[in-house]
Coordinates of C-alpha atoms and ligand atoms in Angstrom, one line a residue:
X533 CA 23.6 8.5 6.9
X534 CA 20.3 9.9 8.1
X535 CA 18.1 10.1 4.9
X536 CA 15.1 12.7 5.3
X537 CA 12.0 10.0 5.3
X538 CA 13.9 8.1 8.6
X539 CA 14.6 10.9 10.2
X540 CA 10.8 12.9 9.8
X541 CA 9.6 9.0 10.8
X542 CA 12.1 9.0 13.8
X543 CA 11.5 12.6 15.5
X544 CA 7.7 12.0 14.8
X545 CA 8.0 8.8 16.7
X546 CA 10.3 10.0 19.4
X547 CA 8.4 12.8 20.4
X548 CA 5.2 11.0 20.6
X549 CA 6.6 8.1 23.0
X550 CA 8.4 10.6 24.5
X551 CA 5.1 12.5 25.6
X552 CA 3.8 9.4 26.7
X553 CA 6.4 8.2 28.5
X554 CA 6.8 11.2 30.4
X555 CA 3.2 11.1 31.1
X556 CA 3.5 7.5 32.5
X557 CA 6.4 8.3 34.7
X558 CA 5.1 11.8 36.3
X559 CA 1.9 9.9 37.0
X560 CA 4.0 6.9 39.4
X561 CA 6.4 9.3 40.4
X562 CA 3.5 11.2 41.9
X563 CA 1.6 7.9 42.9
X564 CA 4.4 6.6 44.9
X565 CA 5.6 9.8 46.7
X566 CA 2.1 10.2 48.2
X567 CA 2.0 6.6 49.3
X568 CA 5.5 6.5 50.6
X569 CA 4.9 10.5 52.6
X570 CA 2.0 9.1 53.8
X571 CA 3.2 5.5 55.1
X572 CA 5.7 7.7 57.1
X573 CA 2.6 10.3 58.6
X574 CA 0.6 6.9 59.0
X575 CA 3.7 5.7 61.2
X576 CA 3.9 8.5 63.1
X577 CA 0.7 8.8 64.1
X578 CA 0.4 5.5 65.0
X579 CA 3.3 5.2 66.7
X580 CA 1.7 9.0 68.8
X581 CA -1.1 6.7 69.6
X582 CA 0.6 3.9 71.3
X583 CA 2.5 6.0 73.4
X584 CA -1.4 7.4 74.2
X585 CA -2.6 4.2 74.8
X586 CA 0.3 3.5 77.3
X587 CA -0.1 6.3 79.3
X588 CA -3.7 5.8 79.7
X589 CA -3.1 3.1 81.1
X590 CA -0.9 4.2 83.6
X591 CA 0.1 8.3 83.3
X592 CA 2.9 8.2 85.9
X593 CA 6.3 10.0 85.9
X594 CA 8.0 6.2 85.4
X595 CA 6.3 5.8 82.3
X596 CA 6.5 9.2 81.0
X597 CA 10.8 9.0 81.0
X598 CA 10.1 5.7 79.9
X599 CA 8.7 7.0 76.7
X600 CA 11.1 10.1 76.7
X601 CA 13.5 7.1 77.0
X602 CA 12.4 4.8 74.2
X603 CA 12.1 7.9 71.4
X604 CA 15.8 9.1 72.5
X605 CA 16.7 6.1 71.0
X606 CA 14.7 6.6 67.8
X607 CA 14.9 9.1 64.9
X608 CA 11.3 10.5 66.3
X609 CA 10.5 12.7 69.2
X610 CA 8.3 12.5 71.6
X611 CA 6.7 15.6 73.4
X612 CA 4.6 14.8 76.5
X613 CA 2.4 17.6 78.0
X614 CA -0.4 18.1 80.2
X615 CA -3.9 19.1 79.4
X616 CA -2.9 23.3 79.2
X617 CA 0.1 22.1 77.2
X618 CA 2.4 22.3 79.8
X619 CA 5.3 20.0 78.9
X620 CA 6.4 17.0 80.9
X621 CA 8.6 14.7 78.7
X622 CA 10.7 15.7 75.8
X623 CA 12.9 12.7 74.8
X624 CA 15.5 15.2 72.5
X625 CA 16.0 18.9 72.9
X626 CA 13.2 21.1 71.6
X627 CA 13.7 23.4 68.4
X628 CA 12.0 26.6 67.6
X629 CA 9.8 24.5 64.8
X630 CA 8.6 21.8 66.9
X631 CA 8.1 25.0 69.5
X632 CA 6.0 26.7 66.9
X633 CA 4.0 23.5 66.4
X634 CA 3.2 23.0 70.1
X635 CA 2.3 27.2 70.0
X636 CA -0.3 26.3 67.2
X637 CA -1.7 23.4 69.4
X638 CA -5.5 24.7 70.5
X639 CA -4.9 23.2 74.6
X640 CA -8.9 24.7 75.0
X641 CA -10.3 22.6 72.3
X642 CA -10.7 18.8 73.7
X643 CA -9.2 16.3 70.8
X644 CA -10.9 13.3 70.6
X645 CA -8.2 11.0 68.3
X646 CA -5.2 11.4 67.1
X647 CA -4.2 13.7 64.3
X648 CA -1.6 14.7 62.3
X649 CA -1.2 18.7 62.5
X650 CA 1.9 19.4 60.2
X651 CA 2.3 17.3 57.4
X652 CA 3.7 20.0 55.0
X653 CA 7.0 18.1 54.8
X654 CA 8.4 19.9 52.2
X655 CA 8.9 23.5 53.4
X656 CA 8.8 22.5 57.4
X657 CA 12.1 20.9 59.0
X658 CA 9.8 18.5 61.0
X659 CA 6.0 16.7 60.2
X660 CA 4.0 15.9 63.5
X661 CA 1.3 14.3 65.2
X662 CA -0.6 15.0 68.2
X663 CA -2.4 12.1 70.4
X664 CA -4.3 13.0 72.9
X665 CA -4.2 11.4 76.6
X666 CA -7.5 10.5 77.9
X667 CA -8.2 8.8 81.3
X668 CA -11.7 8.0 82.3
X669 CA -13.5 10.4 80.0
X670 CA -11.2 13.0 81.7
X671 CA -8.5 15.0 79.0
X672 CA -5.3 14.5 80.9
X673 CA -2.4 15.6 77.7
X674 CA -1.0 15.2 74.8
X675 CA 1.2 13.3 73.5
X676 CA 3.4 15.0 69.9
X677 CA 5.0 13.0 68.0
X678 CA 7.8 14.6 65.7
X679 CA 9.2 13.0 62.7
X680 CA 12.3 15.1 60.9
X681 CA 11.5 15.7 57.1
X682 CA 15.2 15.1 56.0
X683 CA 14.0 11.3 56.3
X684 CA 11.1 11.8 53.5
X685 CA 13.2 13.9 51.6
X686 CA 16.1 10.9 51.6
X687 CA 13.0 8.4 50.5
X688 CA 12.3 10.8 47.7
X689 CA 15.6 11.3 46.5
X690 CA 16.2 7.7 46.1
X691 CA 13.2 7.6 44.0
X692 CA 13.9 10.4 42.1
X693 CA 17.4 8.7 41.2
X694 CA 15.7 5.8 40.5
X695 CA 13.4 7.3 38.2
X696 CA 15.9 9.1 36.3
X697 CA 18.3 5.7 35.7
X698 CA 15.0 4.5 34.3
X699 CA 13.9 7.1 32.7
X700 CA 17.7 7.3 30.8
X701 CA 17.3 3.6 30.3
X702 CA 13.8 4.2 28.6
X703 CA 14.6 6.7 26.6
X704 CA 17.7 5.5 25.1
X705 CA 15.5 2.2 24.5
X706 CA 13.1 4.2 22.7
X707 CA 15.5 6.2 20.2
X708 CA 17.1 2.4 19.7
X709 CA 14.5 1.1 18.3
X710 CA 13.4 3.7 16.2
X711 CA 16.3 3.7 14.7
X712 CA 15.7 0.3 13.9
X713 CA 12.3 0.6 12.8
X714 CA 13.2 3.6 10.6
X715 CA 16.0 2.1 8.7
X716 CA 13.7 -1.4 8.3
X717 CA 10.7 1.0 6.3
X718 CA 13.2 3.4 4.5
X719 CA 16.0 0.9 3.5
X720 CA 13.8 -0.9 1.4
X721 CA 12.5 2.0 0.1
X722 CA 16.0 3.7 -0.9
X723 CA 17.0 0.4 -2.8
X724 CA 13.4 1.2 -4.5
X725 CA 14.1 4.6 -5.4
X726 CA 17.6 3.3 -6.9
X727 CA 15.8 1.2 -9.2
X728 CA 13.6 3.2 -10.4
X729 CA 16.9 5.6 -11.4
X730 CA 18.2 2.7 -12.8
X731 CA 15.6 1.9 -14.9
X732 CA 14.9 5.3 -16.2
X733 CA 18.5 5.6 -17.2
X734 CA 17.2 2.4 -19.4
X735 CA 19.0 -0.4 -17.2
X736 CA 16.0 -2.9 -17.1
X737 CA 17.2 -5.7 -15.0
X738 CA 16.4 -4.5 -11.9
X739 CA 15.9 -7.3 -9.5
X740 CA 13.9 -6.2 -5.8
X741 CA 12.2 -9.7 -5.2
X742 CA 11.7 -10.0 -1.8
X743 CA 10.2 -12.3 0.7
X744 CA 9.0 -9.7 2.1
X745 CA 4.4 -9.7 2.6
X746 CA 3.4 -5.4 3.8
X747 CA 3.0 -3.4 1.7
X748 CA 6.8 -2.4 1.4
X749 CA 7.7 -5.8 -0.2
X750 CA 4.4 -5.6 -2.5
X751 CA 5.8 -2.2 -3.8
X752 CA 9.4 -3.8 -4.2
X753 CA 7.8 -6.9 -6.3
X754 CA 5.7 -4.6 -8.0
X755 CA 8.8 -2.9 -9.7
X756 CA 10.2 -6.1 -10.2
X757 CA 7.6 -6.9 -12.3
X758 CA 7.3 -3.4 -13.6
X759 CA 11.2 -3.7 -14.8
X760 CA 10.5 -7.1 -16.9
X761 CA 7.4 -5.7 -18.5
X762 CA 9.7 -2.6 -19.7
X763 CA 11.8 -4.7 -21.0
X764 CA 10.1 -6.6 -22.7
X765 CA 8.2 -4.0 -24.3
X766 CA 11.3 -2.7 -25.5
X767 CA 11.9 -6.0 -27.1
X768 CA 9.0 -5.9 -28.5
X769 CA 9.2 -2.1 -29.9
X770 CA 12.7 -3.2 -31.3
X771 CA 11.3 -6.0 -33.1
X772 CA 7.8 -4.2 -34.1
X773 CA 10.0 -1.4 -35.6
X774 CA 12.3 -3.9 -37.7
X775 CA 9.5 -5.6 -39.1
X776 CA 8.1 -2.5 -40.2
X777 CA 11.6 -1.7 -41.7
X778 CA 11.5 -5.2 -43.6
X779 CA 7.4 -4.7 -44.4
X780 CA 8.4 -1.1 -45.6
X781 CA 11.6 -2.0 -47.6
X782 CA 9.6 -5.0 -49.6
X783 CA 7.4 -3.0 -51.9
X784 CA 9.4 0.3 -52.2
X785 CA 12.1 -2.3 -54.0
X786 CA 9.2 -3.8 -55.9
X787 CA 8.3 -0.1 -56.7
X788 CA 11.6 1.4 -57.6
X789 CA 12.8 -1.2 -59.5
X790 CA 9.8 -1.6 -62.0
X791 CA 10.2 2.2 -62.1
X792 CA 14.1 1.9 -63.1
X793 CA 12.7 -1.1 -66.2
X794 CA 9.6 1.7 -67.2
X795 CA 12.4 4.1 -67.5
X796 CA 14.2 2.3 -70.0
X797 CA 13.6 3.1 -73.6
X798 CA 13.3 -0.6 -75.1
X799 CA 10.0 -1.3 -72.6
X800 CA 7.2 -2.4 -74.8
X801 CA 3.8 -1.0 -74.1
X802 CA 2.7 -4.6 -72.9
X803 CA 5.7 -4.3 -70.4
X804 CA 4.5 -0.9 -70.0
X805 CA 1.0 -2.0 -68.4
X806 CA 2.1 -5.0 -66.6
X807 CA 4.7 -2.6 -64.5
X808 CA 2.5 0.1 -64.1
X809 CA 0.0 -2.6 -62.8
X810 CA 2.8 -3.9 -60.8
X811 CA 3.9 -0.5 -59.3
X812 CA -0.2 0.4 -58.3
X813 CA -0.6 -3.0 -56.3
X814 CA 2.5 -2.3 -54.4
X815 CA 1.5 1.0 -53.7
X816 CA -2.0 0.1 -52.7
X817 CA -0.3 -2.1 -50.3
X818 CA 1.8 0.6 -48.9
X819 CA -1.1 2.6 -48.7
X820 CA -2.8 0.0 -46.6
X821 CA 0.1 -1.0 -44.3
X822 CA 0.4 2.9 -43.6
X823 CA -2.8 3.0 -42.9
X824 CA -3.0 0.0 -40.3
X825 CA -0.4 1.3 -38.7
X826 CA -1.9 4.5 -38.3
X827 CA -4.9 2.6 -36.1
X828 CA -2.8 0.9 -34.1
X829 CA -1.0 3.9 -33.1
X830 CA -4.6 5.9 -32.5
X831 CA -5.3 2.8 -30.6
X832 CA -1.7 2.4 -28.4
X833 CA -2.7 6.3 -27.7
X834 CA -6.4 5.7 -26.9
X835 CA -7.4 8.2 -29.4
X836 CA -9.1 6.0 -31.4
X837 CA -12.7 7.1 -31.2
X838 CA -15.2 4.4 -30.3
X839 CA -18.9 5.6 -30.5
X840 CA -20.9 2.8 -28.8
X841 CA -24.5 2.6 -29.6
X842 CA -26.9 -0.6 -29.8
X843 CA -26.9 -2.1 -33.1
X844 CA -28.7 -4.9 -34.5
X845 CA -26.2 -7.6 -35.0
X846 CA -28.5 -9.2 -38.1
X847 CA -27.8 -6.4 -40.1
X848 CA -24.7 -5.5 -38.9
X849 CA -24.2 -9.3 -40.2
X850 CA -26.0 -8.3 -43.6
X851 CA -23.9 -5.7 -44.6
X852 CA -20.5 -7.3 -44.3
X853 CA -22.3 -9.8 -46.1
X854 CA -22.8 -7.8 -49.2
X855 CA -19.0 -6.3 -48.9
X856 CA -17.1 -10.0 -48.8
X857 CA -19.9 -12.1 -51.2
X858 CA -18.3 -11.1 -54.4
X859 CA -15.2 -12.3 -53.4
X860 CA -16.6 -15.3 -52.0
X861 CA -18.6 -16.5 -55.1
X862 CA -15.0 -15.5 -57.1
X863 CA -13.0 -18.2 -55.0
X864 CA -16.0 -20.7 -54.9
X865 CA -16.4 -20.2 -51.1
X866 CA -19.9 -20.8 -49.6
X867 CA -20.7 -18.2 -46.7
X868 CA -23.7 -18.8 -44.3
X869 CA -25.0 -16.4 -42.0
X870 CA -27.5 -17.5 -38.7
X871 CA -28.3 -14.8 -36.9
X872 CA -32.0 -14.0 -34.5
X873 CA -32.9 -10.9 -35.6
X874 CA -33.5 -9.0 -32.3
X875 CA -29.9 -9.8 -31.4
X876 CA -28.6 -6.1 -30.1
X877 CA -24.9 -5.7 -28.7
X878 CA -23.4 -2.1 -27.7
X879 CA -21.0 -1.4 -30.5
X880 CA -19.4 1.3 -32.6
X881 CA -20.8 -0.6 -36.0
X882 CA -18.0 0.7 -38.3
X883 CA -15.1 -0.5 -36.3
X884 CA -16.5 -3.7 -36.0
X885 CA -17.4 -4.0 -39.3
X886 CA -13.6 -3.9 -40.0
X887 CA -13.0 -6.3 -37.8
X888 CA -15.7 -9.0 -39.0
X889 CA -14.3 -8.0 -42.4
X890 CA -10.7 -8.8 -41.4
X891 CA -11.8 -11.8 -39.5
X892 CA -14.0 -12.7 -42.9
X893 CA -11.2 -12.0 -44.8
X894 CA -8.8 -14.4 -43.4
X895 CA -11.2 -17.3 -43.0
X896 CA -11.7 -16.3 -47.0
X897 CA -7.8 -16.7 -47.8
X898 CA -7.0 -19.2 -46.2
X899 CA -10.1 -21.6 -47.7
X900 CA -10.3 -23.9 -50.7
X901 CA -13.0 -23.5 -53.1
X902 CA -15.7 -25.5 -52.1
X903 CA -15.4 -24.7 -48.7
X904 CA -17.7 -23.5 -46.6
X905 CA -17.5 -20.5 -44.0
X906 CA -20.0 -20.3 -41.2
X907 CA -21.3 -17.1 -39.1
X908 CA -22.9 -17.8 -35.9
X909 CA -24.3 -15.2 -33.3
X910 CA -25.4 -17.0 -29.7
X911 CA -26.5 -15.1 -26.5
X912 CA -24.2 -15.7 -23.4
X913 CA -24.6 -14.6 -19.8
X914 CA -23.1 -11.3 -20.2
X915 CA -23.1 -10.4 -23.5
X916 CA -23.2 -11.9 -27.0
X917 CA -20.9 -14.2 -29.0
X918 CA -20.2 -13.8 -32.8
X919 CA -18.3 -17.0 -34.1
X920 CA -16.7 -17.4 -37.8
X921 CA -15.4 -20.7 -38.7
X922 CA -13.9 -22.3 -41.7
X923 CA -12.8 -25.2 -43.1
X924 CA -9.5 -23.9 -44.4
X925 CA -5.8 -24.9 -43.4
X926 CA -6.1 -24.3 -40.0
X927 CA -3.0 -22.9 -38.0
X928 CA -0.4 -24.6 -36.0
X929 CA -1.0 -25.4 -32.4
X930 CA 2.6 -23.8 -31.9
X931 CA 2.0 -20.7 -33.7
X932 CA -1.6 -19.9 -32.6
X933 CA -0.5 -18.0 -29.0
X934 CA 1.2 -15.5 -31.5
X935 CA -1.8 -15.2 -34.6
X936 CA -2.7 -11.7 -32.5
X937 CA 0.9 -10.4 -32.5
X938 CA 1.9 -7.3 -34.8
X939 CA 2.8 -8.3 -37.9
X940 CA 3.0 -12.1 -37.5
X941 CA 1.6 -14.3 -40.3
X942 CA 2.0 -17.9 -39.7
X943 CA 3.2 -18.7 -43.3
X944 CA 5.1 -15.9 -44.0
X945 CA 5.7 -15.7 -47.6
X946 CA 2.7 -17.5 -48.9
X947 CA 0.6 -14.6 -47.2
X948 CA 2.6 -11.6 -48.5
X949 CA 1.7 -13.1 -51.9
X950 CA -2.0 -12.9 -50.7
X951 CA -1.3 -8.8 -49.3
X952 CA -2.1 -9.6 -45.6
X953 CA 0.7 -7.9 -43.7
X954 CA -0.3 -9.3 -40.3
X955 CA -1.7 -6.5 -38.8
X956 CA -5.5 -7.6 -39.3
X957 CA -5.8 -10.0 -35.8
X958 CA -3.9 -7.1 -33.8
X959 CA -6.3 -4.8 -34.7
X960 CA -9.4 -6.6 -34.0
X961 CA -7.8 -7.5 -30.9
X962 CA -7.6 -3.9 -29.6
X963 CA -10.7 -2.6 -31.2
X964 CA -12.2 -5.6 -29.5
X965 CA -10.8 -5.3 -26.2
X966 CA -11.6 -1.3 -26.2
X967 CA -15.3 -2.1 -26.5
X968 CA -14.5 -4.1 -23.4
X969 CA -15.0 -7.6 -25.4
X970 CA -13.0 -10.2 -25.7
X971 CA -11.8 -12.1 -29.0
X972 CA -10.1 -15.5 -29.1
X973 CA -9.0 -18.1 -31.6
X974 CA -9.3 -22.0 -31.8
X975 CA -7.8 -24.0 -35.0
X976 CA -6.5 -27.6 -35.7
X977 CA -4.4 -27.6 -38.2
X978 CA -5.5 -28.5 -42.0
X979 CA -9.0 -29.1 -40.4
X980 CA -10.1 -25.1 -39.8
X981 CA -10.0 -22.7 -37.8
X982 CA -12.9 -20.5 -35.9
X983 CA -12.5 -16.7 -34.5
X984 CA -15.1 -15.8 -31.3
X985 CA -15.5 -12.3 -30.6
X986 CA -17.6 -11.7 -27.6
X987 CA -19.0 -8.0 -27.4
X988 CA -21.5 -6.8 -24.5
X989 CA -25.0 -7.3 -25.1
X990 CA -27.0 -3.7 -25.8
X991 CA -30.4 -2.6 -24.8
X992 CA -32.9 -4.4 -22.8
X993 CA -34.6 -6.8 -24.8
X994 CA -31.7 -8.6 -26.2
Ligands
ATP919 N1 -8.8 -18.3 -40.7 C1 -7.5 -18.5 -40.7 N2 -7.0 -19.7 -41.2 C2 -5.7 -19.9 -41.2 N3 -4.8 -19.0 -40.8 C3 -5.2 -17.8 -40.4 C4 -6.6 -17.5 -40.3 N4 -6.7 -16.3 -39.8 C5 -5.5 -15.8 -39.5 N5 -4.6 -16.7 -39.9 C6 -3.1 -16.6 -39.8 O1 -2.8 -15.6 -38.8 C7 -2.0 -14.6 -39.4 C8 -2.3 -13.2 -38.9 O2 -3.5 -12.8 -39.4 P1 -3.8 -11.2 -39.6 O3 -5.2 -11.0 -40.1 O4 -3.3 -10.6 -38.4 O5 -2.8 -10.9 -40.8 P2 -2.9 -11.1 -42.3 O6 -4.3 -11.5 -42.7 O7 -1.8 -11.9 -42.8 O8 -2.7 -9.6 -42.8 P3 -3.7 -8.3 -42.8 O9 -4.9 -8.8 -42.1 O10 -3.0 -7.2 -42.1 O11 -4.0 -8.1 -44.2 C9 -2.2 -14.7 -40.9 O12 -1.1 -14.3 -41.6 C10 -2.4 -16.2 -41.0 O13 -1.2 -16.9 -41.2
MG920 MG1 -6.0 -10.6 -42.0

């Protein structure tokens, strides 16, 4: 029942309140004995004193019985002596303490007020007070008061019970609601820690969504969210990999069965050629799939090495120029280029080179002859845009969110007949997006379409 986390939370808790608590209490335990010990010595000593006051007034053997009398009565006692501490009046019978108390009594020195002279009520059986009985400026007695401590101690122990039902109460309070608040921070986080077994053991619908807005809840809706993206990565991974499977399997058939035909005797040496020819493409293609692939795994890993440096975007420009104008001028395809020349942008060249290339490559495939394919470099507030539109077919609105996808071509056998695999966009996109750019895609449909790749701007001039 008690997991580890509630119970470390709990004891941690407990003791500190507990400290506290006990500090709380001691402190008006103390604070309340004092007042109520010294309301009683007040009392007494007040009560001494009117009994002073009387007598002065008239000091007569009436009075003193009368005062003997009154205190009989009471749960104090009076002792009434003259100025050598003779006594006159005792209203109960005299024990050896109170004795000891009057024996202490200094009958030479001359008090003034009254005073309390034993107030040690804890060890002594009585507390007392002494008032002193002066007529006319002339020191006539004394008057003791005596108070029995068994009355204080009664006082106390009714406090003391007191404090103890409350401090139970307190405590039990205390460990209640701890318990409580443990189990409200580790439940949630036990149901967590299920999850996540569940979802290494490769259950991925794990469902925590809470209404929940600390930090527990975030942490709950975090997994959540962390279960769906698992899962759909997985998707994607199962798809990715059956792709490949169908990408793979296409030209090895090609290959092995134009193999099987050179194999046969009657193949002419025309057949010959056109299989060999046949077989090299589809190996070239292999080759280049492979070798796709391999980037994108280097670049899943982050091992893909990307030397940024600033490089003139101009000539950057001119040399994928000289790589894709032959195959421009073959398909009739007019390529512009309007680029400033001091336009810098921190880039590893080469891998961006193979991105304009693929980017250059596509607009190329999917144009008509006569068309026209336009490069475009503009500053922007944070960096530098390089734009490359066409006038080709364009792409449909519905397939456009999925152009950057891993082996997705929009039209899917027309583009196998051209070689493009659909690995091109998902490249640039990561080699893009690990020089901290951005790269995005706009195209209506048999109108054109136009690629923006926005990199950040390099050295201080640009
Ligand atoms: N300029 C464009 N005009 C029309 N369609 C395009 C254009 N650029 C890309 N596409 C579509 O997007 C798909 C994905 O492009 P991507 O460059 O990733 O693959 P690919 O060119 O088919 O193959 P690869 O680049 O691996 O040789 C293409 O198959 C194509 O259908
Ligand atoms: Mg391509």
């Amino acid at each position: 029942m008690f997991n580890k986390l509630s119970l470390k939370i709990g004891l941690l808790f407990f003791i500190f309140i507990l400290i506290i608590e006990a500090f709380l209490f001691s402190t008006l335990y103390f604070t309340l004995v004092n007042e109520r010990v010294d309301e009683v010595m007040e009392n007494l000593l007040a009560r001494g004193e009117t009994h002073s006051d009387v007598l002065e007034d008239s000091f007569e053997e009436m009075t003193l019985e009368h005062v003997g009398m009154m205190e009989s009565a009471s749960d104090f006692i009076v002792v009434i002596t003259d100025e050598t501490g003779e006594i006159l009046v005792n209203s109960d019978a005299l024990e050896p303490e109170m004795l000891e108390v009057l024996g202490h009594t200094d009958f030479a020195a001359v008090p003034i007020d009254g005073e309390i002279i034993e107030e040690n009520w804890q060890d002594q059986r009585y507390i007392a007070t002494d008032s002193p009985i002066t007529i006319d400026g002339v020191h006539e007695g004394h008057v003791f008061m005596f108070a029995p401590t068994d009355n204080i101690e009664r006082i106390i122990d009714h406090l003391k019970s007191q404090f103890l039902l409350v401090g139970i109460i307190t405590v039990l309070l205390t460990i209640g609601t701890i318990l409580l608040l443990s189990r409200l921070i580790t439940l949630p986080l036990i149901r967590m820690k299920e999850a996540t077994e569940q979802l290494s053991q490769g259950n991925n619908h794990v469902d925590l969504t809470n209404e929940r807005n600390d930090e527990l809840g975030e942490l709950a809706n975090a997994i959540t969210k962390l279960s769906a993206d698992l899962d759909r990565l997985k998707n994607a991974r199962n798809e990715f990999l059956s792709s490949i499977s169908h990408e793979l399997r296409t030209p090895l058939t090609y290959i092995k069965g134009y193999a099987d035909i050179l194999a046969r005797p009657d193949t002419t040496e025309q057949e010959r050629e056109e299989y060999m020819n046949i077989i090299r493409e589809e190996a070239a293609h292999l080759t280049m799939l492979v070798g796709n692939l391999f980037d994108l795994a280097k670049l899943d890993r982050n091992q893909f090495t990307i030397e940024q440096r600033d490089v003139s975007i101009a000539e950057l420009l001119g040399s994928v120029a000289v790589l894709v104008k032959p195959a421009f001028d073959e398909e009739q395809i007019e390529l512009s280029m309007d680029c400033s020349e001091d336009m810098q942008a921190s880039i590893d060249p080469e891998r961006i080179q193979q991105v304009l290339l693929n980017i250059l490559d596509n607009a190329r495939k999917h144009s008509m002859a006569g068309d026209r394919v336009v490069v475009e470099c503009c500053r922007e507030i944070d960096g530098i845009a390089i734009r490359i539109s066409d006038e080709g077919q364009g792409i449909p609105e519905e397939e456009l969110p999925f152009v950057f996808d891993r082996l997705y071509r929009v039209e899917k056998s027309r583009s196998r007949e051209r070689g493009g695999s659909g690995l091109g966009l998902a490249i640039a996109k990561e080699i893009v997006e690990s020089h901290g750019g951005r790269i995005r895609i706009d195209s209506k449909f048999g109108k054109g379409t136009a690629v923006t790749v926005r990199l950040k701007r390099g050295g201080d001039h640009s």
